Amino acid sequence: MKLSLNFVKDYIDLDENLTVEQIAEDMTNHSSEYDEAGKLINATNLTIGLVEECEMHPDSDHLHICKVNVGTEVLNIVCGAPNVRKGLKVIVALPGAKLPGGIIKKSTIRGQESNGMLCSMLELGLESKYVDEIDKTGIHELPQDAPIGEDPIKYMELDDEVIDFELTANRGDLLSVLGMAYELGAIYDKKVKSIDLSHKENNENINDSFKVKVNTENCSIFTAKKVKNVTIKESPNFIKSRLIASGIRPINNVVDISNYVMLETGQPLHFYDADKLNDVIEVRMAENGEKLTTLDGIERTLHDGNIVISDGKKAIGLAGVMGGLDTEITENTKNIIIESAIFNSVKVRKTSNELIRSEASNRFEKGLDPNRTYMAQDRACHLLEKYADAEIVGGTAKYDTTSLEDTKIEVKFEEINRVLGQNIPEKEILNIFRRLGFTYEITSNGAIVSVPKRRIDISIKEDLNEEIGRIYGVNNIDGILPALPMRKGSYDKTTREIRNKMIGLGLNETLSYILVAENEAKQFCKDENESIKLLDPMSEDRSTLRNSMIPSLLNIYKYNESRYNKDVSIFEIAKVFNKKEENYNEEQHLAVLMAGEYYQGIGNSKNVDFYIIKGIAEEILDYLGYKNRYSFIADSNKIAKEFHPGQSAVISVNNDIVGTIGKVHPELAKNVYVLEINLDKLLAKKVGKMKFKEISKFPSVNKDISLVVDKNIESQELTKQIKKYAGSKLSDIKIFDVYTGAGIAEDKKSISFNLVFSDKDKTLNDEEINEIMQKIIEGVEKSSGAEIRKG
Amino acid sequence: MKEQIEQIKENSIKELSNAKDLKELNDLKVKYLGKKGELTQVLKTMGTLSTEERPIIGSLVNKVRDELNELIENKEKQLKQIELNQKLEKEKIDVTLPASKNKRGSKHPLNRVIEEIEDLFVSMGYDVVDGPELETDEYCFERLNLPKGHPARDMQDSFYITTEYLLRTQTSAVQARVMMANKEKTPIRVIVPGKTYRREDDATHSHQFNQVEGLVIDENITLAHLKGTLEVFMRKLLGENTQLRFRPSYFPFTEPSYEVDVSCFKCGGKGCNLCKQTGWIELLGAGMVHPNVLKMNGYDPEKYTGFAFGTGLDRLAMFKYGITDMRYLYRNDVRFLTQFDQMDT
């Protein structure tokens, strides 16, 4: 909302020394923030001049040498405008003038002295939509009665200042100059002046020849007045300049008055050419497929959610949004029907979002005061009579279901202070209500406040608390901390522990999007769950919620790879989503992706392989307390097709699958390893507690054993068997070598174990050790066909 | 004989002092003091001496032997030290060669900011809570006083899944869940950091972004408490000299509502590019919980009051680390990520 200070000063006296910047700051602290505040025309050192002589420049085919009388002197000015001529009244920028385009200096143009510049409105910084064709190609032509030597900006009544406010959705009342006047009145404790609605009405009555019908609940009030014999002409300067300051292009006096009244009162008006109407106006919902050509010349197809104005036969206007082309005001219009009405804000908002936004729809959307509906009618009649020679037909045709009464709200002083946390005296509270223009009756501990309908945002006592708070000034309230019982708050420590552990393991944490392309969403997933699609995605690439985090990390890998970041070891803890039997599920996952070099250093560098990422998985599982409770199972039925079938496994904890690990299928990416764990599932599992175990005081005994087994026997199984046959004296077991090749049959492999035996009560002797070893050898031979490797 | 012993002593001392390594030293030890050594030979001829001479010569031999032994011992130490030094010299390495290590890990700047905020509020007795990102219209809007058709819904163009489910547009969605879950009506003190989603994507907006929400409800919670809390929050995060400015604003779920600016931490409020010459940076939305919100979620607004606040974390992370473009946060370029690999100071 662009507020013209000249406009608002019609309704409120502001202190002379209040600058536009100060007003904007005060409004920011008490009411609404602003984007910009400053002069409408930002140009200095201008004066009105008369071109007394105008001759062609001898060395140019388009420049003129002018003698311009500026009252105190006659200046020599070179001007290139095609319309400059003897006898023209012009805007002269004197040397030293600051224009939006730069500073004007005395100069010599092709040998001719030039002491200033003749200006067009564009050069003064006016947007091109407000200027006519003459100003676009040449200089501005002032009327012949313009006084030489005077300030042209003042003469054109453009000496205005403007604040561009950013209003919040609830303050529809501030979309009017009157509303702004009340707001400034509250802030500066000034009274708002009354608006001049006076006009004469003739002996006719509109209701004798014209009917208003409302056939929808989406119109609460509709009023129509008729004026006759208007003269269409240019608006007076003050109307034009205030429209420009408010961001609206002046057209002619009648159209301008309808916009002027909307700016003043907030109530949009619509003027119909009465001679193009029948004797009835009807408000109804559009029919599906109904057509209407709006003022902008575009034919629009409507539906039953659009409110339309009809002449009894066809739609002639889109209620609250834009009028129809057929009944618009033209240069030949003589008689006018003025519409002032209130339409359902939600319907108007939807229609304007669908079709076109306008100054009017913006106001209907935020809600309006029915008192202003009548006020706007009368104000329009007043201005049309004064500036368009209109004859006002008596009476108003209307339909009205609204109440014009104030809203009464009871407040308690103690409660206001309880919410604000401040001790504002009763007198001060009542004073603020008075400044806001609210009347009140005092009760034993508070007041019953009458809030005028113009403040449609106020309906409950909390709204009045807010009014007190903002006029008193929230920046005048001292901040304190709430006095609540002392305690330590809680947070999700485990996630943070996991994050820190992963970082300690050398992984970089990422932040990825949960939305992926539809074909990516279910990659790396081997379950029956569906993926979830957005109803209205922004792009195909971000159309679906991911079921797995691996596609997100794989995209990050590809982004990095294409930038020659070859060594990528990343992780993230975030949500994945799925749909199962009409239920939406969301789970927290940990995902890891590793590629390129992991260990670095001369002679020690090593590229990521399955066992490195497996090490990451084990580190995190051990750290979380699942030591000895997990296994890696190579089961092709449970592995998604995006994995390398021979280098992947599911991770099982307490015999339940919690994740997957493996190499990405070579067709998707080269030498990339990934890991994904469902943290919700994992963390619900029982963990082993960290508890001290007595350490044997006696030395332990080390034994190595190499077993030859079938190639497809997994080391995990063999280890399990050894543990089983060794019994309680085996305190540790490690695999230190796996060998295939010379000396071992083609379909066999040799696995070498280092076994550690100990007893808490004694040192084990050879005999005891040999007995256990024998048991192991016999056991694994029977269970796995293992043989001791010879030689 | 005496002369002979003196001669042996003189020769041996000379030879020992010239010994170049442990082997030569050992050979000399054998040569003089071994079973067949020269000094031992002298002792063997003692029998030929008179009883008067014997003890004199005997003690002389012993004395010389002790002297030689000590000499050998010292020489041995000296030679060992030389050999060790040579060995150490040979083992010298270039300490400036690169270390052997695994890759450098790093924490994403956004989570760094979240953890910092969590730590601050946990220390003030707040619980950190989480809520669903795939939220219902009821919790995201309706229970926050945003009925269907409310114009403020337009400010938050949403990603709907069905007419009822959507990706949450604001962490405020968790407010209603926390209130509904607290049957005992014990004081509520929570913050909710998390991901939020809106249907917009440009240089300064990402369709996925992060917010932190704060909610405090109890009897007698006031606007002054909101002010005090935000002052602590912002000063801990941005510096003790940070000033706050509350501007009246509008959110359907708070009444009164404010937008809160902080004094520009780059220029201290004098005006610079970051604050667009205003001296202020808009950072938070806040207000007193709307009575309708309290009512709809099981609280009696006549008895309880509360405040809520929310702020965007992406911008905070950018401010904190001087990140120039929001898109860096989501591109996950390793060259970006690895920059955040040390503890925050």
PDB file of C-alpha atoms in Angstrom, chain A residues 25 27-33 168-171 346 349-350 353 357 365 412 415 417-422 457 460-467 469-470 474-492 496 499-500 502-515 532-538 542 545-546 556 559-560 563 565 567-575 577-578 584-586 588 595 597-602 604, chain B residues 97-108 110-111 114-116 118-119 121-135 149-152 154-155 159-163 165 167 187-189 195 197-201 206-208 210 216 218-229 231-232 244-250 254-259 261 280 282 288 290-292 301-305 307 314 329-335 337-338:
ATOM      1  CA  GLU A  25       9.795   4.266  11.373  1.00  0.00           C
ATOM      2  CA  MET A  27       4.572   3.037  11.809  1.00  0.00           C
ATOM      3  CA  THR A  28       7.076   0.160  11.693  1.00  0.00           C
ATOM      4  CA  ASN A  29       7.338   0.112  15.483  1.00  0.00           C
ATOM      5  CA  HIS A  30       3.618   0.445  16.147  1.00  0.00           C
ATOM      6  CA  SER A  31       1.808  -0.811  13.082  1.00  0.00           C
ATOM      7  CA  SER A  32       3.225  -1.989   9.759  1.00  0.00           C
ATOM      8  CA  GLU A  33       6.616  -2.231   8.161  1.00  0.00           C
ATOM      9  CA  THR A 168      -0.112  -7.979   6.928  1.00  0.00           C
ATOM     10  CA  ALA A 169      -3.082 -10.042   5.783  1.00  0.00           C
ATOM     11  CA  ASN A 170      -5.261  -9.045   8.758  1.00  0.00           C
ATOM     12  CA  ARG A 171      -5.004  -5.283   8.374  1.00  0.00           C
ATOM     13  CA  VAL A 346     -12.675 -16.288   0.001  1.00  0.00           C
ATOM     14  CA  ARG A 349      -9.554 -14.433  -3.525  1.00  0.00           C
ATOM     15  CA  LYS A 350      -9.962 -17.716  -5.353  1.00  0.00           C
ATOM     16  CA  ASN A 353      -5.941 -16.062  -8.008  1.00  0.00           C
ATOM     17  CA  ARG A 357      -5.438  -9.801  -9.408  1.00  0.00           C
ATOM     18  CA  GLU A 365     -10.060 -10.439   0.014  1.00  0.00           C
ATOM     19  CA  LYS A 412     -10.008  -6.562  32.198  1.00  0.00           C
ATOM     20  CA  GLU A 415      -5.562  -9.406  32.260  1.00  0.00           C
ATOM     21  CA  ASN A 417      -1.098  -6.511  31.970  1.00  0.00           C
ATOM     22  CA  ARG A 418      -0.925 -10.231  32.685  1.00  0.00           C
ATOM     23  CA  VAL A 419      -0.462 -10.982  29.004  1.00  0.00           C
ATOM     24  CA  LEU A 420       1.869  -8.091  28.300  1.00  0.00           C
ATOM     25  CA  GLY A 421       3.906  -8.627  31.462  1.00  0.00           C
ATOM     26  CA  GLN A 422       3.896  -4.914  32.189  1.00  0.00           C
ATOM     27  CA  ASP A 457      -9.500  -7.591  12.429  1.00  0.00           C
ATOM     28  CA  ILE A 460     -11.839 -10.917  20.735  1.00  0.00           C
ATOM     29  CA  LYS A 461     -10.261  -9.452  23.826  1.00  0.00           C
ATOM     30  CA  GLU A 462      -6.821 -10.749  22.834  1.00  0.00           C
ATOM     31  CA  ASP A 463      -7.056  -8.506  19.786  1.00  0.00           C
ATOM     32  CA  LEU A 464      -7.476  -5.551  22.135  1.00  0.00           C
ATOM     33  CA  ASN A 465      -4.513  -6.722  24.236  1.00  0.00           C
ATOM     34  CA  GLU A 466      -2.533  -6.516  21.044  1.00  0.00           C
ATOM     35  CA  GLU A 467      -3.788  -2.983  20.336  1.00  0.00           C
ATOM     36  CA  GLY A 469       0.677  -3.584  23.322  1.00  0.00           C
ATOM     37  CA  ARG A 470       1.463  -2.042  19.981  1.00  0.00           C
ATOM     38  CA  VAL A 474       6.340  -3.395  22.632  1.00  0.00           C
ATOM     39  CA  ASN A 475       9.836  -1.966  22.580  1.00  0.00           C
ATOM     40  CA  ASN A 476       8.928  -0.187  25.828  1.00  0.00           C
ATOM     41  CA  ILE A 477       8.276  -3.509  27.551  1.00  0.00           C
ATOM     42  CA  ASP A 478      11.220  -4.936  29.511  1.00  0.00           C
ATOM     43  CA  GLY A 479      12.150  -8.512  28.666  1.00  0.00           C
ATOM     44  CA  ILE A 480      12.488 -11.043  31.493  1.00  0.00           C
ATOM     45  CA  LEU A 481      12.824 -14.819  31.565  1.00  0.00           C
ATOM     46  CA  PRO A 482       9.814 -16.895  32.636  1.00  0.00           C
ATOM     47  CA  ALA A 483      10.031 -18.155  36.217  1.00  0.00           C
ATOM     48  CA  LEU A 484       9.569 -21.859  35.582  1.00  0.00           C
ATOM     49  CA  PRO A 485      10.938 -24.729  37.687  1.00  0.00           C
ATOM     50  CA  MET A 486      14.639 -25.501  37.130  1.00  0.00           C
ATOM     51  CA  ARG A 487      15.280 -28.642  35.151  1.00  0.00           C
ATOM     52  CA  LYS A 488      17.522 -29.995  32.458  1.00  0.00           C
ATOM     53  CA  GLY A 489      15.851 -30.279  29.089  1.00  0.00           C
ATOM     54  CA  SER A 490      16.040 -33.398  26.994  1.00  0.00           C
ATOM     55  CA  TYR A 491      17.145 -33.942  23.428  1.00  0.00           C
ATOM     56  CA  ASP A 492      17.786 -36.808  21.047  1.00  0.00           C
ATOM     57  CA  ARG A 496      23.934 -36.685  17.880  1.00  0.00           C
ATOM     58  CA  ARG A 499      26.563 -38.073  13.917  1.00  0.00           C
ATOM     59  CA  ASN A 500      29.693 -37.420  15.960  1.00  0.00           C
ATOM     60  CA  MET A 502      30.420 -40.897  11.793  1.00  0.00           C
ATOM     61  CA  ILE A 503      32.355 -37.645  11.636  1.00  0.00           C
ATOM     62  CA  GLY A 504      35.073 -39.252  13.760  1.00  0.00           C
ATOM     63  CA  LEU A 505      35.230 -42.028  11.195  1.00  0.00           C
ATOM     64  CA  GLY A 506      36.060 -39.475   8.532  1.00  0.00           C
ATOM     65  CA  LEU A 507      32.675 -39.010   6.914  1.00  0.00           C
ATOM     66  CA  ASN A 508      31.275 -35.669   5.747  1.00  0.00           C
ATOM     67  CA  GLU A 509      27.712 -34.933   6.752  1.00  0.00           C
ATOM     68  CA  THR A 510      25.365 -33.895   3.937  1.00  0.00           C
ATOM     69  CA  LEU A 511      21.938 -32.256   3.759  1.00  0.00           C
ATOM     70  CA  SER A 512      19.872 -33.660   0.913  1.00  0.00           C
ATOM     71  CA  TYR A 513      16.382 -33.113  -0.442  1.00  0.00           C
ATOM     72  CA  ILE A 514      13.709 -35.634   0.480  1.00  0.00           C
ATOM     73  CA  LEU A 515      12.004 -35.070  -2.864  1.00  0.00           C
ATOM     74  CA  ILE A 532       4.386 -41.238  -2.141  1.00  0.00           C
ATOM     75  CA  LYS A 533       3.833 -38.720  -4.923  1.00  0.00           C
ATOM     76  CA  LEU A 534       3.070 -35.021  -4.624  1.00  0.00           C
ATOM     77  CA  LEU A 535      -0.259 -33.877  -6.021  1.00  0.00           C
ATOM     78  CA  ASP A 536       1.278 -30.852  -7.677  1.00  0.00           C
ATOM     79  CA  PRO A 537       5.079 -31.118  -7.925  1.00  0.00           C
ATOM     80  CA  MET A 538       7.269 -28.216  -9.039  1.00  0.00           C
ATOM     81  CA  ARG A 542      11.286 -33.448  -7.240  1.00  0.00           C
ATOM     82  CA  LEU A 545       9.135 -38.645  -1.510  1.00  0.00           C
ATOM     83  CA  ARG A 546      12.111 -40.967  -1.259  1.00  0.00           C
ATOM     84  CA  ILE A 556      25.361 -36.031  -4.378  1.00  0.00           C
ATOM     85  CA  TYR A 559      27.441 -34.028  -8.524  1.00  0.00           C
ATOM     86  CA  ASN A 560      30.853 -34.288  -6.885  1.00  0.00           C
ATOM     87  CA  ARG A 563      33.479 -31.782 -10.437  1.00  0.00           C
ATOM     88  CA  ASN A 565      35.825 -34.559  -6.290  1.00  0.00           C
ATOM     89  CA  ASP A 567      37.044 -39.125  -2.853  1.00  0.00           C
ATOM     90  CA  VAL A 568      33.555 -38.967  -1.426  1.00  0.00           C
ATOM     91  CA  SER A 569      32.749 -40.401   1.985  1.00  0.00           C
ATOM     92  CA  ILE A 570      29.450 -38.954   3.121  1.00  0.00           C
ATOM     93  CA  PHE A 571      26.614 -39.713   5.504  1.00  0.00           C
ATOM     94  CA  GLU A 572      23.298 -38.267   6.525  1.00  0.00           C
ATOM     95  CA  ILE A 573      20.617 -38.913   9.117  1.00  0.00           C
ATOM     96  CA  ALA A 574      17.193 -37.981   7.761  1.00  0.00           C
ATOM     97  CA  LYS A 575      13.691 -39.133   6.993  1.00  0.00           C
ATOM     98  CA  PHE A 577       8.756 -42.102   3.556  1.00  0.00           C
ATOM     99  CA  ASN A 578       6.506 -44.862   2.312  1.00  0.00           C
ATOM    100  CA  TYR A 584       1.787 -43.100   5.476  1.00  0.00           C
ATOM    101  CA  ASN A 585       4.994 -43.945   7.271  1.00  0.00           C
ATOM    102  CA  GLU A 586       8.036 -41.870   7.952  1.00  0.00           C
ATOM    103  CA  GLN A 588      14.576 -41.992  10.336  1.00  0.00           C
ATOM    104  CA  ALA A 595      33.881 -43.975  -3.037  1.00  0.00           C
ATOM    105  CA  GLU A 597      40.273 -43.093  -1.410  1.00  0.00           C
ATOM    106  CA  TYR A 598      39.489 -43.553   2.270  1.00  0.00           C
ATOM    107  CA  TYR A 599      42.846 -44.180   3.989  1.00  0.00           C
ATOM    108  CA  GLN A 600      45.410 -41.667   2.842  1.00  0.00           C
ATOM    109  CA  GLY A 601      49.172 -41.412   3.148  1.00  0.00           C
ATOM    110  CA  ILE A 602      52.316 -42.634   1.378  1.00  0.00           C
ATOM    111  CA  ASN A 604      48.985 -46.505   3.103  1.00  0.00           C
TER     112      ASN A 604
ATOM    113  CA  LEU B  97      55.824 -35.942   4.476  1.00  0.00           C
ATOM    114  CA  PRO B  98      52.014 -36.361   4.636  1.00  0.00           C
ATOM    115  CA  ALA B  99      50.500 -38.274   7.531  1.00  0.00           C
ATOM    116  CA  SER B 100      48.712 -41.587   7.159  1.00  0.00           C
ATOM    117  CA  LYS B 101      45.084 -41.029   8.053  1.00  0.00           C
ATOM    118  CA  ASN B 102      41.547 -41.690   6.993  1.00  0.00           C
ATOM    119  CA  LYS B 103      39.393 -39.033   5.382  1.00  0.00           C
ATOM    120  CA  ARG B 104      38.501 -35.912   7.317  1.00  0.00           C
ATOM    121  CA  GLY B 105      34.965 -35.890   8.658  1.00  0.00           C
ATOM    122  CA  SER B 106      32.806 -32.788   8.989  1.00  0.00           C
ATOM    123  CA  LYS B 107      29.474 -31.729  10.439  1.00  0.00           C
ATOM    124  CA  HIS B 108      27.050 -29.889   8.172  1.00  0.00           C
ATOM    125  CA  LEU B 110      23.104 -26.388   9.456  1.00  0.00           C
ATOM    126  CA  ASN B 111      23.321 -29.128  12.063  1.00  0.00           C
ATOM    127  CA  ILE B 114      20.817 -26.675  15.331  1.00  0.00           C
ATOM    128  CA  GLU B 115      23.053 -28.286  17.957  1.00  0.00           C
ATOM    129  CA  GLU B 116      24.113 -24.898  19.284  1.00  0.00           C
ATOM    130  CA  GLU B 118      19.522 -27.151  21.194  1.00  0.00           C
ATOM    131  CA  ASP B 119      22.299 -26.869  23.772  1.00  0.00           C
ATOM    132  CA  PHE B 121      17.597 -24.204  25.194  1.00  0.00           C
ATOM    133  CA  VAL B 122      18.241 -27.548  26.894  1.00  0.00           C
ATOM    134  CA  SER B 123      20.320 -25.630  29.439  1.00  0.00           C
ATOM    135  CA  MET B 124      17.269 -23.417  30.054  1.00  0.00           C
ATOM    136  CA  GLY B 125      15.070 -26.439  30.696  1.00  0.00           C
ATOM    137  CA  TYR B 126      13.514 -26.833  27.255  1.00  0.00           C
ATOM    138  CA  ASP B 127      12.907 -30.217  25.646  1.00  0.00           C
ATOM    139  CA  VAL B 128      13.883 -30.699  22.023  1.00  0.00           C
ATOM    140  CA  VAL B 129      10.987 -32.411  20.274  1.00  0.00           C
ATOM    141  CA  ASP B 130      10.377 -33.723  16.803  1.00  0.00           C
ATOM    142  CA  GLY B 131       7.239 -34.124  14.740  1.00  0.00           C
ATOM    143  CA  PRO B 132       6.252 -35.668  11.441  1.00  0.00           C
ATOM    144  CA  GLU B 133       7.449 -33.992   8.263  1.00  0.00           C
ATOM    145  CA  LEU B 134       4.573 -35.588   6.387  1.00  0.00           C
ATOM    146  CA  GLU B 135       1.869 -33.809   8.363  1.00  0.00           C
ATOM    147  CA  GLY B 149      -9.860 -20.875   2.883  1.00  0.00           C
ATOM    148  CA  HIS B 150      -7.877 -18.687   5.288  1.00  0.00           C
ATOM    149  CA  PRO B 151      -5.908 -16.126   3.254  1.00  0.00           C
ATOM    150  CA  ALA B 152      -2.757 -16.755   5.298  1.00  0.00           C
ATOM    151  CA  ASP B 154      -1.658 -18.524   0.548  1.00  0.00           C
ATOM    152  CA  MET B 155       1.546 -17.287   2.164  1.00  0.00           C
ATOM    153  CA  PHE B 159       3.147 -29.606  -1.213  1.00  0.00           C
ATOM    154  CA  TYR B 160       0.019 -31.676  -0.752  1.00  0.00           C
ATOM    155  CA  ILE B 161       0.025 -35.487  -0.973  1.00  0.00           C
ATOM    156  CA  THR B 162      -3.730 -35.785  -0.660  1.00  0.00           C
ATOM    157  CA  THR B 163      -6.277 -33.195   0.398  1.00  0.00           C
ATOM    158  CA  TYR B 165      -1.755 -34.830   3.979  1.00  0.00           C
ATOM    159  CA  LEU B 167       4.707 -31.820   3.749  1.00  0.00           C
ATOM    160  CA  PRO B 187       4.516 -26.338  31.928  1.00  0.00           C
ATOM    161  CA  ILE B 188       5.466 -26.712  28.265  1.00  0.00           C
ATOM    162  CA  ARG B 189       8.941 -25.633  27.258  1.00  0.00           C
ATOM    163  CA  LYS B 195      12.815 -29.535   7.997  1.00  0.00           C
ATOM    164  CA  TYR B 197       8.725 -27.487   2.799  1.00  0.00           C
ATOM    165  CA  ARG B 198       7.097 -24.863   0.611  1.00  0.00           C
ATOM    166  CA  ARG B 199       6.354 -24.742  -3.043  1.00  0.00           C
ATOM    167  CA  GLU B 200       8.995 -22.188  -4.028  1.00  0.00           C
ATOM    168  CA  ASP B 201      12.513 -22.365  -5.398  1.00  0.00           C
ATOM    169  CA  SER B 206      14.735 -23.495  -1.252  1.00  0.00           C
ATOM    170  CA  HIS B 207      11.658 -25.728  -1.453  1.00  0.00           C
ATOM    171  CA  GLN B 208      13.126 -27.576   1.511  1.00  0.00           C
ATOM    172  CA  ASN B 210      14.779 -25.548   8.111  1.00  0.00           C
ATOM    173  CA  VAL B 216       6.252 -22.062  26.194  1.00  0.00           C
ATOM    174  CA  ASP B 218       1.966 -22.167  31.517  1.00  0.00           C
ATOM    175  CA  GLU B 219      -0.082 -19.957  33.775  1.00  0.00           C
ATOM    176  CA  ASN B 220       1.149 -16.359  33.686  1.00  0.00           C
ATOM    177  CA  ILE B 221       3.411 -16.478  30.653  1.00  0.00           C
ATOM    178  CA  THR B 222       3.700 -12.935  29.279  1.00  0.00           C
ATOM    179  CA  LEU B 223       4.913 -10.957  26.320  1.00  0.00           C
ATOM    180  CA  ALA B 224       7.753  -9.745  28.549  1.00  0.00           C
ATOM    181  CA  HIS B 225       8.838 -13.383  28.905  1.00  0.00           C
ATOM    182  CA  LEU B 226       8.862 -13.767  25.137  1.00  0.00           C
ATOM    183  CA  LYS B 227      11.020 -10.673  24.868  1.00  0.00           C
ATOM    184  CA  GLY B 228      13.414 -11.835  27.547  1.00  0.00           C
ATOM    185  CA  THR B 229      13.734 -15.301  26.025  1.00  0.00           C
ATOM    186  CA  GLU B 231      16.960 -11.582  23.892  1.00  0.00           C
ATOM    187  CA  VAL B 232      18.881 -14.449  25.491  1.00  0.00           C
ATOM    188  CA  LEU B 244      16.146  -6.632  19.208  1.00  0.00           C
ATOM    189  CA  ARG B 245      13.274  -4.739  17.621  1.00  0.00           C
ATOM    190  CA  PHE B 246       9.707  -6.045  17.780  1.00  0.00           C
ATOM    191  CA  ARG B 247       7.429  -4.986  14.941  1.00  0.00           C
ATOM    192  CA  PRO B 248       3.686  -5.659  15.068  1.00  0.00           C
ATOM    193  CA  SER B 249       2.788  -8.301  12.522  1.00  0.00           C
ATOM    194  CA  TYR B 250       0.208 -10.968  11.877  1.00  0.00           C
ATOM    195  CA  THR B 254      -0.446 -15.850  17.708  1.00  0.00           C
ATOM    196  CA  GLU B 255      -2.093 -12.757  19.141  1.00  0.00           C
ATOM    197  CA  PRO B 256      -0.395 -10.366  19.407  1.00  0.00           C
ATOM    198  CA  SER B 257       2.108 -11.248  16.689  1.00  0.00           C
ATOM    199  CA  TYR B 258       5.478  -9.717  16.003  1.00  0.00           C
ATOM    200  CA  GLU B 259       8.272  -9.866  13.547  1.00  0.00           C
ATOM    201  CA  ASP B 261      14.588  -7.789  13.874  1.00  0.00           C
ATOM    202  CA  TRP B 280      18.271  -4.310  11.137  1.00  0.00           C
ATOM    203  CA  GLU B 282      14.547  -9.568  10.107  1.00  0.00           C
ATOM    204  CA  MET B 288       1.541 -14.909  22.279  1.00  0.00           C
ATOM    205  CA  HIS B 290      -3.709 -17.351  20.092  1.00  0.00           C
ATOM    206  CA  PRO B 291      -6.570 -18.256  22.474  1.00  0.00           C
ATOM    207  CA  ASN B 292      -8.195 -20.268  19.663  1.00  0.00           C
ATOM    208  CA  PRO B 301      -7.164 -19.670  27.538  1.00  0.00           C
ATOM    209  CA  GLU B 302      -8.596 -18.067  30.679  1.00  0.00           C
ATOM    210  CA  LYS B 303      -6.062 -19.980  32.733  1.00  0.00           C
ATOM    211  CA  TYR B 304      -3.086 -20.536  30.474  1.00  0.00           C
ATOM    212  CA  THR B 305      -1.054 -18.239  28.276  1.00  0.00           C
ATOM    213  CA  PHE B 307       4.396 -17.653  23.664  1.00  0.00           C
ATOM    214  CA  ASP B 314      19.292 -21.744   6.813  1.00  0.00           C
ATOM    215  CA  LEU B 329      23.784 -25.785   1.875  1.00  0.00           C
ATOM    216  CA  TYR B 330      22.007 -28.325  -0.339  1.00  0.00           C
ATOM    217  CA  ARG B 331      24.555 -28.954  -3.108  1.00  0.00           C
ATOM    218  CA  ASN B 332      26.820 -30.939  -0.800  1.00  0.00           C
ATOM    219  CA  ASP B 333      29.954 -30.206  -2.760  1.00  0.00           C
ATOM    220  CA  VAL B 334      32.711 -31.992  -0.847  1.00  0.00           C
ATOM    221  CA  ARG B 335      34.826 -28.852  -1.141  1.00  0.00           C
ATOM    222  CA  LEU B 337      31.427 -29.796   3.341  1.00  0.00           C
ATOM    223  CA  THR B 338      35.076 -30.296   4.309  1.00  0.00           C
TER     224      THR B 338
END
